[in-house]
mmCIF file of C-alpha atoms in Angstrom:
data_model
loop_
_atom_site.group_PDB
_atom_site.id
_atom_site.type_symbol
_atom_site.label_atom_id
_atom_site.label_comp_id
_atom_site.label_asym_id
_atom_site.label_seq_id
_atom_site.Cartn_x
_atom_site.Cartn_y
_atom_site.Cartn_z
ATOM 1 C CA UNK A 1 -44.086 39.608 -57.451
ATOM 2 C CA UNK A 2 -40.582 40.743 -58.162
ATOM 3 C CA UNK A 3 -38.204 41.057 -55.184
ATOM 4 C CA UNK A 4 -38.422 44.431 -53.432
ATOM 5 C CA UNK A 5 -41.344 45.515 -55.613
ATOM 6 C CA UNK A 6 -42.896 48.336 -53.525
ATOM 7 C CA UNK A 7 -46.344 47.465 -54.845
ATOM 8 C CA UNK A 8 -45.993 43.753 -54.201
ATOM 9 C CA UNK A 9 -47.363 41.849 -51.214
ATOM 10 C CA UNK A 10 -44.189 41.971 -49.156
ATOM 11 C CA UNK A 11 -44.462 40.555 -45.647
ATOM 12 C CA UNK A 12 -41.786 42.945 -44.365
ATOM 13 C CA UNK A 13 -42.727 46.048 -46.306
ATOM 14 C CA UNK A 14 -40.370 48.845 -45.142
ATOM 15 C CA UNK A 15 -43.197 51.378 -45.407
ATOM 16 C CA UNK A 16 -45.098 49.443 -42.757
ATOM 17 C CA UNK A 17 -42.179 49.945 -40.356
ATOM 18 C CA UNK A 18 -42.451 53.711 -40.849
ATOM 19 C CA UNK A 19 -46.201 53.878 -40.317
ATOM 20 C CA UNK A 20 -46.988 51.133 -37.816
ATOM 21 C CA UNK A 21 -45.430 49.760 -34.667
ATOM 22 C CA UNK A 22 -44.862 46.026 -34.334
ATOM 23 C CA UNK A 23 -47.684 45.871 -31.776
ATOM 24 C CA UNK A 24 -50.076 47.544 -34.207
ATOM 25 C CA UNK A 25 -49.089 45.208 -37.022
ATOM 26 C CA UNK A 26 -49.662 42.192 -34.774
ATOM 27 C CA UNK A 27 -53.060 43.581 -33.828
ATOM 28 C CA UNK A 28 -53.989 44.011 -37.495
ATOM 29 C CA UNK A 29 -52.877 40.462 -38.280
ATOM 30 C CA UNK A 30 -55.091 39.232 -35.441
ATOM 31 C CA UNK A 31 -57.981 41.253 -36.846
ATOM 32 C CA UNK A 32 -57.522 39.680 -40.273
ATOM 33 C CA UNK A 33 -57.551 36.223 -38.701
ATOM 34 C CA UNK A 34 -60.747 37.106 -36.837
ATOM 35 C CA UNK A 35 -62.406 38.031 -40.145
ATOM 36 C CA UNK A 36 -61.319 34.729 -41.669
ATOM 37 C CA UNK A 37 -62.396 32.703 -38.630
ATOM 38 C CA UNK A 38 -65.855 34.252 -38.580
ATOM 39 C CA UNK A 39 -66.224 33.687 -42.326
ATOM 40 C CA UNK A 40 -65.225 30.034 -41.926
ATOM 41 C CA UNK A 41 -67.773 29.544 -39.152
ATOM 42 C CA UNK A 42 -70.522 30.652 -41.538
ATOM 43 C CA UNK A 43 -70.133 27.479 -43.594
ATOM 44 C CA UNK A 44 -73.322 25.417 -43.509
ATOM 45 C CA UNK A 45 -73.312 22.033 -41.760
ATOM 46 C CA UNK A 46 -74.425 20.443 -45.049
ATOM 47 C CA UNK A 47 -71.386 21.706 -46.957
ATOM 48 C CA UNK A 48 -68.968 20.887 -44.136
ATOM 49 C CA UNK A 49 -70.329 17.318 -43.942
ATOM 50 C CA UNK A 50 -70.032 16.744 -47.704
ATOM 51 C CA UNK A 51 -66.452 18.056 -47.867
ATOM 52 C CA UNK A 52 -65.463 15.942 -44.862
ATOM 53 C CA UNK A 53 -66.895 12.760 -46.417
ATOM 54 C CA UNK A 54 -65.224 13.335 -49.795
ATOM 55 C CA UNK A 55 -61.843 13.948 -48.142
ATOM 56 C CA UNK A 56 -62.158 10.871 -45.926
ATOM 57 C CA UNK A 57 -63.193 8.591 -48.796
ATOM 58 C CA UNK A 58 -60.211 9.623 -50.901
ATOM 59 C CA UNK A 59 -57.772 9.282 -47.997
ATOM 60 C CA UNK A 60 -59.005 5.735 -47.340
ATOM 61 C CA UNK A 61 -58.938 4.499 -50.936
ATOM 62 C CA UNK A 62 -56.576 1.681 -51.908
ATOM 63 C CA UNK A 63 -56.366 1.005 -55.665
ATOM 64 C CA UNK A 64 -54.402 -2.201 -54.951
ATOM 65 C CA UNK A 65 -57.484 -3.540 -53.162
ATOM 66 C CA UNK A 66 -59.884 -2.341 -55.828
ATOM 67 C CA UNK A 67 -60.977 0.783 -53.891
ATOM 68 C CA UNK A 68 -60.469 3.794 -56.154
ATOM 69 C CA UNK A 69 -60.808 7.498 -55.279
ATOM 70 C CA UNK A 70 -63.781 9.594 -56.337
ATOM 71 C CA UNK A 71 -62.559 11.814 -59.151
ATOM 72 C CA UNK A 72 -63.926 15.120 -60.374
ATOM 73 C CA UNK A 73 -65.393 13.412 -63.431
ATOM 74 C CA UNK A 74 -67.295 11.028 -61.108
ATOM 75 C CA UNK A 75 -68.759 13.969 -59.207
ATOM 76 C CA UNK A 76 -69.708 15.790 -62.424
ATOM 77 C CA UNK A 77 -71.347 12.675 -63.894
ATOM 78 C CA UNK A 78 -73.333 12.040 -60.710
ATOM 79 C CA UNK A 79 -74.535 15.634 -60.537
ATOM 80 C CA UNK A 80 -75.477 15.660 -64.213
ATOM 81 C CA UNK A 81 -77.529 12.466 -63.887
ATOM 82 C CA UNK A 82 -79.422 13.269 -60.714
ATOM 83 C CA UNK A 83 -78.074 16.254 -58.809
ATOM 84 C CA UNK A 84 -76.937 16.111 -55.194
ATOM 85 C CA UNK A 85 -79.152 13.097 -54.250
ATOM 86 C CA UNK A 86 -77.450 11.070 -56.980
ATOM 87 C CA UNK A 87 -74.013 12.178 -55.759
ATOM 88 C CA UNK A 88 -74.922 11.012 -52.248
ATOM 89 C CA UNK A 89 -75.910 7.654 -53.754
ATOM 90 C CA UNK A 90 -72.554 7.402 -55.541
ATOM 91 C CA UNK A 91 -70.700 8.029 -52.284
ATOM 92 C CA UNK A 92 -72.856 5.458 -50.460
ATOM 93 C CA UNK A 93 -71.956 2.881 -53.123
ATOM 94 C CA UNK A 94 -68.276 3.655 -52.588
ATOM 95 C CA UNK A 95 -68.680 3.201 -48.834
ATOM 96 C CA UNK A 96 -70.327 -0.160 -49.484
ATOM 97 C CA UNK A 97 -67.239 -1.178 -51.466
ATOM 98 C CA UNK A 98 -65.165 -0.243 -48.411
ATOM 99 C CA UNK A 99 -67.255 -2.583 -46.279
ATOM 100 C CA UNK A 100 -67.155 -5.418 -48.806
ATOM 101 C CA UNK A 101 -63.367 -5.249 -49.008
ATOM 102 C CA UNK A 102 -62.795 -4.978 -45.272
ATOM 103 C CA UNK A 103 -61.136 -7.982 -43.656
ATOM 104 C CA UNK A 104 -62.356 -9.460 -40.408
ATOM 105 C CA UNK A 105 -60.009 -7.476 -38.178
ATOM 106 C CA UNK A 106 -60.771 -4.072 -39.779
ATOM 107 C CA UNK A 107 -63.116 -2.854 -37.043
ATOM 108 C CA UNK A 108 -61.589 0.608 -37.298
ATOM 109 C CA UNK A 109 -62.438 0.867 -41.015
ATOM 110 C CA UNK A 110 -65.997 -0.347 -40.447
ATOM 111 C CA UNK A 111 -66.430 2.212 -37.671
ATOM 112 C CA UNK A 112 -65.158 4.940 -39.990
ATOM 113 C CA UNK A 113 -67.630 3.902 -42.718
ATOM 114 C CA UNK A 114 -70.477 4.071 -40.196
ATOM 115 C CA UNK A 115 -69.374 7.572 -39.167
ATOM 116 C CA UNK A 116 -69.231 8.766 -42.785
ATOM 117 C CA UNK A 117 -72.736 7.450 -43.405
ATOM 118 C CA UNK A 118 -73.951 9.550 -40.478
ATOM 119 C CA UNK A 119 -72.183 12.585 -41.970
ATOM 120 C CA UNK A 120 -73.989 12.024 -45.263
ATOM 121 C CA UNK A 121 -77.301 12.291 -43.423
ATOM 122 C CA UNK A 122 -76.439 15.960 -42.785
ATOM 123 C CA UNK A 123 -75.972 16.741 -46.490
ATOM 124 C CA UNK A 124 -79.041 18.716 -47.571
ATOM 125 C CA UNK A 125 -79.797 18.511 -51.341
ATOM 126 C CA UNK A 126 -81.771 21.775 -51.045
ATOM 127 C CA UNK A 127 -78.997 23.725 -49.330
ATOM 128 C CA UNK A 128 -78.021 26.652 -51.572
ATOM 129 C CA UNK A 129 -74.479 26.775 -50.228
ATOM 130 C CA UNK A 130 -73.892 23.081 -50.933
ATOM 131 C CA UNK A 131 -75.044 23.600 -54.529
ATOM 132 C CA UNK A 132 -72.817 26.672 -54.851
ATOM 133 C CA UNK A 133 -69.822 24.764 -53.463
ATOM 134 C CA UNK A 134 -70.330 21.845 -55.862
ATOM 135 C CA UNK A 135 -70.578 24.205 -58.830
ATOM 136 C CA UNK A 136 -67.243 25.702 -57.781
ATOM 137 C CA UNK A 137 -65.819 22.242 -57.214
ATOM 138 C CA UNK A 138 -66.495 21.441 -60.864
ATOM 139 C CA UNK A 139 -65.011 24.768 -61.940
ATOM 140 C CA UNK A 140 -61.824 24.184 -59.937
ATOM 141 C CA UNK A 141 -60.832 21.427 -62.339
ATOM 142 C CA UNK A 142 -60.595 24.031 -65.113
ATOM 143 C CA UNK A 143 -58.710 26.822 -63.339
ATOM 144 C CA UNK A 144 -55.366 27.418 -65.036
ATOM 145 C CA UNK A 145 -52.545 29.906 -65.338
ATOM 146 C CA UNK A 146 -54.513 31.942 -67.854
ATOM 147 C CA UNK A 147 -57.406 32.599 -65.472
ATOM 148 C CA UNK A 148 -56.101 35.963 -64.343
ATOM 149 C CA UNK A 149 -58.686 38.446 -65.584
ATOM 150 C CA UNK A 150 -59.415 40.748 -62.620
ATOM 151 C CA UNK A 151 -63.097 40.823 -63.528
ATOM 152 C CA UNK A 152 -63.268 37.061 -62.904
ATOM 153 C CA UNK A 153 -61.239 37.307 -59.715
ATOM 154 C CA UNK A 154 -63.575 39.378 -57.568
ATOM 155 C CA UNK A 155 -66.867 37.927 -56.315
ATOM 156 C CA UNK A 156 -68.778 41.202 -56.565
ATOM 157 C CA UNK A 157 -71.838 39.368 -57.866
ATOM 158 C CA UNK A 158 -72.468 38.246 -54.282
ATOM 159 C CA UNK A 159 -73.811 41.698 -53.378
ATOM 160 C CA UNK A 160 -77.003 43.091 -54.869
ATOM 161 C CA UNK A 161 -75.888 46.727 -54.976
ATOM 162 C CA UNK A 162 -72.583 46.071 -56.723
ATOM 163 C CA UNK A 163 -71.869 45.598 -60.399
ATOM 164 C CA UNK A 164 -68.603 45.305 -62.284
ATOM 165 C CA UNK A 165 -68.562 45.947 -66.039
ATOM 166 C CA UNK A 166 -65.420 45.175 -68.008
ATOM 167 C CA UNK A 167 -64.235 46.043 -71.490
ATOM 168 C CA UNK A 168 -62.553 48.866 -73.391
ATOM 169 C CA UNK A 169 -63.788 52.361 -72.564
ATOM 170 C CA UNK A 170 -66.244 51.119 -69.937
ATOM 171 C CA UNK A 171 -64.928 53.410 -67.230
ATOM 172 C CA UNK A 172 -64.771 57.197 -67.398
ATOM 173 C CA UNK A 173 -61.915 57.089 -64.920
ATOM 174 C CA UNK A 174 -60.136 54.586 -67.131
ATOM 175 C CA UNK A 175 -60.685 56.711 -70.233
ATOM 176 C CA UNK A 176 -59.289 59.787 -68.486
ATOM 177 C CA UNK A 177 -56.346 57.768 -67.231
ATOM 178 C CA UNK A 178 -55.477 56.480 -70.695
ATOM 179 C CA UNK A 179 -55.734 59.986 -72.154
ATOM 180 C CA UNK A 180 -53.498 61.372 -69.442
ATOM 181 C CA UNK A 181 -50.889 58.609 -69.686
ATOM 182 C CA UNK A 182 -51.022 57.751 -73.383
ATOM 183 C CA UNK A 183 -47.434 58.826 -73.903
ATOM 184 C CA UNK A 184 -46.110 56.480 -71.200
ATOM 185 C CA UNK A 185 -48.294 53.430 -71.733
ATOM 186 C CA UNK A 186 -46.747 50.443 -73.458
ATOM 187 C CA UNK A 187 -49.262 47.799 -72.412
ATOM 188 C CA UNK A 188 -53.016 47.354 -72.681
ATOM 189 C CA UNK A 189 -54.693 49.087 -69.726
ATOM 190 C CA UNK A 190 -57.180 47.355 -67.488
ATOM 191 C CA UNK A 191 -60.692 48.552 -68.258
ATOM 192 C CA UNK A 192 -63.425 48.273 -65.684
ATOM 193 C CA UNK A 193 -66.321 50.186 -64.219
ATOM 194 C CA UNK A 194 -67.166 49.546 -60.591
ATOM 195 C CA UNK A 195 -70.646 50.736 -59.582
ATOM 196 C CA UNK A 196 -72.203 50.778 -56.119
ATOM 197 C CA UNK A 197 -75.724 52.095 -55.579
ATOM 198 C CA UNK A 198 -75.677 53.704 -59.001
ATOM 199 C CA UNK A 199 -72.483 55.707 -58.389
ATOM 200 C CA UNK A 200 -69.327 54.996 -60.359
ATOM 201 C CA UNK A 201 -66.193 54.160 -58.420
ATOM 202 C CA UNK A 202 -64.314 52.792 -61.408
ATOM 203 C CA UNK A 203 -60.563 53.275 -61.594
ATOM 204 C CA UNK A 204 -58.649 52.503 -64.743
ATOM 205 C CA UNK A 205 -54.935 52.011 -64.930
ATOM 206 C CA UNK A 206 -52.260 52.265 -67.555
ATOM 207 C CA UNK A 207 -49.256 50.123 -66.824
ATOM 208 C CA UNK A 208 -45.823 49.179 -68.046
ATOM 209 C CA UNK A 209 -45.825 46.072 -65.862
ATOM 210 C CA UNK A 210 -46.417 42.503 -66.886
ATOM 211 C CA UNK A 211 -49.912 41.087 -67.217
ATOM 212 C CA UNK A 212 -49.922 39.301 -63.852
ATOM 213 C CA UNK A 213 -48.712 42.374 -61.975
ATOM 214 C CA UNK A 214 -51.368 44.447 -63.691
ATOM 215 C CA UNK A 215 -54.122 42.116 -62.510
ATOM 216 C CA UNK A 216 -52.807 42.229 -58.956
ATOM 217 C CA UNK A 217 -52.764 46.020 -58.810
ATOM 218 C CA UNK A 218 -56.105 46.355 -60.579
ATOM 219 C CA UNK A 219 -57.692 44.021 -58.055
ATOM 220 C CA UNK A 220 -56.401 46.141 -55.180
ATOM 221 C CA UNK A 221 -57.799 49.265 -56.847
ATOM 222 C CA UNK A 222 -61.231 47.740 -57.279
ATOM 223 C CA UNK A 223 -61.180 46.383 -53.720
ATOM 224 C CA UNK A 224 -60.320 49.739 -52.172
ATOM 225 C CA UNK A 225 -62.898 51.442 -54.406
ATOM 226 C CA UNK A 226 -65.601 49.263 -52.915
ATOM 227 C CA UNK A 227 -64.555 50.108 -49.351
ATOM 228 C CA UNK A 228 -64.431 53.820 -50.229
ATOM 229 C CA UNK A 229 -67.924 53.606 -51.662
ATOM 230 C CA UNK A 230 -69.288 52.161 -48.427
ATOM 231 C CA UNK A 231 -67.415 54.801 -46.432
ATOM 232 C CA UNK A 232 -68.846 57.614 -48.562
ATOM 233 C CA UNK A 233 -72.339 56.246 -48.055
ATOM 234 C CA UNK A 234 -71.990 55.911 -44.277
ATOM 235 C CA UNK A 235 -70.346 59.340 -43.976
ATOM 236 C CA UNK A 236 -73.585 60.939 -45.139
ATOM 237 C CA UNK A 237 -75.657 59.636 -42.238
ATOM 238 C CA UNK A 238 -73.695 60.828 -39.207
ATOM 239 C CA UNK A 239 -71.865 63.989 -38.062
ATOM 240 C CA UNK A 240 -68.084 64.442 -38.343
ATOM 241 C CA UNK A 241 -67.731 63.988 -34.583
ATOM 242 C CA UNK A 242 -68.329 60.271 -35.092
ATOM 243 C CA UNK A 243 -65.576 59.743 -37.660
ATOM 244 C CA UNK A 244 -63.533 57.634 -35.241
ATOM 245 C CA UNK A 245 -66.545 55.350 -34.749
ATOM 246 C CA UNK A 246 -66.905 54.975 -38.521
ATOM 247 C CA UNK A 247 -63.234 54.075 -38.993
ATOM 248 C CA UNK A 248 -63.548 51.399 -36.322
ATOM 249 C CA UNK A 249 -66.655 49.908 -37.933
ATOM 250 C CA UNK A 250 -65.146 49.938 -41.423
ATOM 251 C CA UNK A 251 -62.331 47.636 -40.327
ATOM 252 C CA UNK A 252 -64.880 44.817 -40.549
ATOM 253 C CA UNK A 253 -65.593 45.598 -44.218
ATOM 254 C CA UNK A 254 -63.070 43.383 -45.997
ATOM 255 C CA UNK A 255 -62.787 42.530 -49.696
ATOM 256 C CA UNK A 256 -61.148 39.265 -50.831
ATOM 257 C CA UNK A 257 -59.533 38.625 -54.201
ATOM 258 C CA UNK A 258 -57.186 36.054 -55.670
ATOM 259 C CA UNK A 259 -54.343 35.941 -58.171
ATOM 260 C CA UNK A 260 -53.119 33.055 -60.308
ATOM 261 C CA UNK A 261 -49.347 33.270 -60.295
ATOM 262 C CA UNK A 262 -46.582 30.742 -61.059
ATOM 263 C CA UNK A 263 -48.729 27.650 -60.695
ATOM 264 C CA UNK A 264 -50.406 28.733 -57.474
ATOM 265 C CA UNK A 265 -53.505 30.681 -56.546
ATOM 266 C CA UNK A 266 -52.908 33.261 -53.832
ATOM 267 C CA UNK A 267 -55.769 34.705 -51.818
ATOM 268 C CA UNK A 268 -55.684 38.205 -50.337
ATOM 269 C CA UNK A 269 -57.800 40.255 -47.990
ATOM 270 C CA UNK A 270 -58.042 44.062 -48.157
ATOM 271 C CA UNK A 271 -59.459 46.143 -45.323
ATOM 272 C CA UNK A 272 -59.281 49.779 -44.261
ATOM 273 C CA UNK A 273 -57.623 50.992 -41.066
ATOM 274 C CA UNK A 274 -57.857 54.741 -41.574
ATOM 275 C CA UNK A 275 -58.477 57.530 -44.034
ATOM 276 C CA UNK A 276 -56.347 56.213 -46.902
ATOM 277 C CA UNK A 277 -54.472 53.325 -45.312
ATOM 278 C CA UNK A 278 -55.369 49.800 -46.378
ATOM 279 C CA UNK A 279 -53.979 46.517 -45.134
ATOM 280 C CA UNK A 280 -53.281 43.733 -47.619
ATOM 281 C CA UNK A 281 -53.231 40.311 -45.941
ATOM 282 C CA UNK A 282 -52.367 37.078 -47.760
ATOM 283 C CA UNK A 283 -54.480 34.378 -46.132
ATOM 284 C CA UNK A 284 -54.272 31.406 -48.472
ATOM 285 C CA UNK A 285 -52.103 29.830 -51.154
ATOM 286 C CA UNK A 286 -52.782 26.561 -52.963
ATOM 287 C CA UNK A 287 -51.412 24.880 -56.051
ATOM 288 C CA UNK A 288 -53.482 24.841 -59.209
ATOM 289 C CA UNK A 289 -55.884 21.869 -59.131
ATOM 290 C CA UNK A 290 -54.663 18.898 -61.144
ATOM 291 C CA UNK A 291 -57.979 17.057 -61.293
ATOM 292 C CA UNK A 292 -57.406 15.469 -57.901
ATOM 293 C CA UNK A 293 -60.461 15.811 -55.675
ATOM 294 C CA UNK A 294 -58.412 16.804 -52.618
ATOM 295 C CA UNK A 295 -56.822 19.815 -54.329
ATOM 296 C CA UNK A 296 -60.156 20.815 -55.848
ATOM 297 C CA UNK A 297 -61.838 20.524 -52.443
ATOM 298 C CA UNK A 298 -59.221 22.835 -50.950
ATOM 299 C CA UNK A 299 -59.835 25.354 -53.718
ATOM 300 C CA UNK A 300 -63.623 25.171 -53.478
ATOM 301 C CA UNK A 301 -63.504 25.573 -49.701
ATOM 302 C CA UNK A 302 -61.286 28.650 -49.914
ATOM 303 C CA UNK A 303 -63.556 30.200 -52.539
ATOM 304 C CA UNK A 304 -66.484 29.463 -50.231
ATOM 305 C CA UNK A 305 -64.730 31.300 -47.403
ATOM 306 C CA UNK A 306 -64.160 34.230 -49.804
ATOM 307 C CA UNK A 307 -67.886 34.271 -50.495
ATOM 308 C CA UNK A 308 -68.630 34.386 -46.765
ATOM 309 C CA UNK A 309 -66.147 37.230 -46.309
ATOM 310 C CA UNK A 310 -68.151 39.250 -48.835
ATOM 311 C CA UNK A 311 -71.443 38.378 -47.135
ATOM 312 C CA UNK A 312 -69.922 39.189 -43.743
ATOM 313 C CA UNK A 313 -68.790 42.581 -45.070
ATOM 314 C CA UNK A 314 -72.304 43.319 -46.308
ATOM 315 C CA UNK A 315 -73.612 42.536 -42.821
ATOM 316 C CA UNK A 316 -70.916 44.777 -41.317
ATOM 317 C CA UNK A 317 -72.064 47.721 -43.463
ATOM 318 C CA UNK A 318 -75.678 47.199 -42.380
ATOM 319 C CA UNK A 319 -74.682 46.932 -38.712
ATOM 320 C CA UNK A 320 -72.499 50.036 -39.021
ATOM 321 C CA UNK A 321 -75.391 52.014 -40.469
ATOM 322 C CA UNK A 322 -77.709 50.862 -37.678
ATOM 323 C CA UNK A 323 -75.185 51.659 -34.953
ATOM 324 C CA UNK A 324 -74.318 55.068 -36.377
ATOM 325 C CA UNK A 325 -77.966 56.036 -36.632
ATOM 326 C CA UNK A 326 -78.613 54.891 -33.065
ATOM 327 C CA UNK A 327 -75.596 56.730 -31.674
ATOM 328 C CA UNK A 328 -76.505 59.862 -33.572
ATOM 329 C CA UNK A 329 -80.029 59.747 -32.138
ATOM 330 C CA UNK A 330 -78.695 59.150 -28.624
ATOM 331 C CA UNK A 331 -76.392 62.205 -28.544
ATOM 332 C CA UNK A 332 -78.000 64.595 -26.100
ATOM 333 C CA UNK A 333 -78.568 68.060 -27.521
ATOM 334 C CA UNK A 334 -76.830 67.262 -30.798
ATOM 335 C CA UNK A 335 -78.834 69.972 -32.541
ATOM 336 C CA UNK A 336 -77.184 72.521 -30.245
ATOM 337 C CA UNK A 337 -73.603 71.637 -31.188
ATOM 338 C CA UNK A 338 -71.520 73.449 -33.784
ATOM 339 C CA UNK A 339 -68.750 71.646 -35.648
ATOM 340 C CA UNK A 340 -65.637 73.159 -37.155
ATOM 341 C CA UNK A 341 -62.826 71.279 -38.874
ATOM 342 C CA UNK A 342 -59.268 72.348 -39.605
ATOM 343 C CA UNK A 343 -56.847 70.206 -41.554
ATOM 344 C CA UNK A 344 -53.232 69.995 -40.544
ATOM 345 C CA UNK A 345 -50.187 68.030 -41.649
ATOM 346 C CA UNK A 346 -47.687 66.431 -39.291
ATOM 347 C CA UNK A 347 -44.480 64.687 -40.230
ATOM 348 C CA UNK A 348 -43.178 61.390 -38.994
ATOM 349 C CA UNK A 349 -39.604 61.089 -37.811
ATOM 350 C CA UNK A 350 -37.506 59.002 -40.216
ATOM 351 C CA UNK A 351 -36.494 55.683 -38.670
ATOM 352 C CA UNK A 352 -33.657 55.085 -41.099
ATOM 353 C CA UNK A 353 -30.831 57.287 -42.288
ATOM 354 C CA UNK A 354 -31.517 58.627 -45.756
ATOM 355 C CA UNK A 355 -35.295 58.175 -45.599
ATOM 356 C CA UNK A 356 -37.541 61.202 -45.951
ATOM 357 C CA UNK A 357 -40.213 61.882 -43.346
ATOM 358 C CA UNK A 358 -43.756 60.895 -44.296
ATOM 359 C CA UNK A 359 -46.545 63.517 -44.257
ATOM 360 C CA UNK A 360 -49.637 62.426 -42.350
ATOM 361 C CA UNK A 361 -52.814 64.409 -42.795
ATOM 362 C CA UNK A 362 -54.925 65.002 -39.722
ATOM 363 C CA UNK A 363 -58.074 66.823 -38.717
ATOM 364 C CA UNK A 364 -58.583 69.037 -35.689
ATOM 365 C CA UNK A 365 -62.218 68.862 -34.629
ATOM 366 C CA UNK A 366 -63.792 71.575 -32.476
ATOM 367 C CA UNK A 367 -67.166 70.936 -30.857
ATOM 368 C CA UNK A 368 -68.814 74.036 -29.418
ATOM 369 C CA UNK A 369 -72.011 73.491 -27.481
ATOM 370 C CA UNK A 370 -74.235 76.560 -27.500
ATOM 371 C CA UNK A 371 -75.219 78.102 -24.199
ATOM 372 C CA UNK A 372 -78.748 77.743 -22.927
ATOM 373 C CA UNK A 373 -80.797 78.971 -20.010
ATOM 374 C CA UNK A 374 -79.602 76.061 -17.885
ATOM 375 C CA UNK A 375 -75.951 75.604 -18.851
ATOM 376 C CA UNK A 376 -73.058 77.701 -20.178
ATOM 377 C CA UNK A 377 -71.341 77.216 -23.512
ATOM 378 C CA UNK A 378 -68.625 74.557 -23.639
ATOM 379 C CA UNK A 379 -65.902 73.989 -26.214
ATOM 380 C CA UNK A 380 -64.007 70.734 -26.709
ATOM 381 C CA UNK A 381 -61.139 70.224 -29.141
ATOM 382 C CA UNK A 382 -59.808 66.916 -30.406
ATOM 383 C CA UNK A 383 -57.213 65.982 -32.991
ATOM 384 C CA UNK A 384 -57.567 62.912 -35.180
ATOM 385 C CA UNK A 385 -54.480 61.740 -37.022
ATOM 386 C CA UNK A 386 -55.725 60.280 -40.280
ATOM 387 C CA UNK A 387 -53.545 57.588 -41.874
ATOM 388 C CA UNK A 388 -52.338 59.799 -44.641
ATOM 389 C CA UNK A 389 -50.444 59.594 -47.880
ATOM 390 C CA UNK A 390 -48.636 56.347 -47.182
ATOM 391 C CA UNK A 391 -50.261 53.007 -47.908
ATOM 392 C CA UNK A 392 -49.442 49.320 -47.571
#
């Protein structure tokens, strides 16, 4: 991103200072790390064992002694000839070479070989995740600077109710956007249609930015569209009085995407912290794979974590729906409560000379419980400040 680009992933975005305290920003960073930690812990023992063995074998290789690393082409050839069992056999042969070349006083190396053999026993040829990881490991050797299409960046295929269709004129929103901005557009717009549960959440964009910037912004748009779709769905199953509960639950619905930029692949996480406020967290950055197994392993592992973030988000939506339904059913006398909403706008105090105050939209919620034969009427008012027009 260009320096001081307001739409770029700036670590010290001045808008964040206006909207969030340092304590809140630290809390959000901790929340992002919790999402990543939980996604990492979902990795199967089979995949973790295979990655550990491959890394250890390549760290211990010594071409001067006739012990060469396992290259991507070796992995691809083994998989093509006999799948994962054949790959395990190839690694076992390499470990045997380690033993054969060990000198008498290399007890440490022999102990390491024995440990790696035990790790290989945990590699399950029928484990779906291990197969998925190896497919991505092969793909990592072909990722290059040109792999920046946003439709290839987002792992929406992981979720059954989500589809992403790309191409000219695919999105009604995109078509309207191009019509509206035809006079200002100098570059080819991004065309996509994002569908969840049969409803279109596609957002097109017409840009004067460079191609890489366009992909970055388009990915954010698609990511936030997915979160909005889940929020719209959940909003239909519970009363407005539970909006604060919904906002809390939606913080666990995170969407990952990546961007190829200047020889590196950067990984981002988008999650919602209010009405229209989204946090963009950069959680990984690796150099483009050069055919070396170690770099490809790093890439494949990060993509695997991205996959688990998506699966974790799907679980979070299901858990949110279950909790909201339970809480709605547990509200005593809910059928006897009237709701009324009134929107209001407050203004933040500028923190810097020359900066304009930021409007923040809020909702005042009034709950009026009807009187009955056993208890009088009761009215409770509450104000919810919705994270308004600003965004990170």
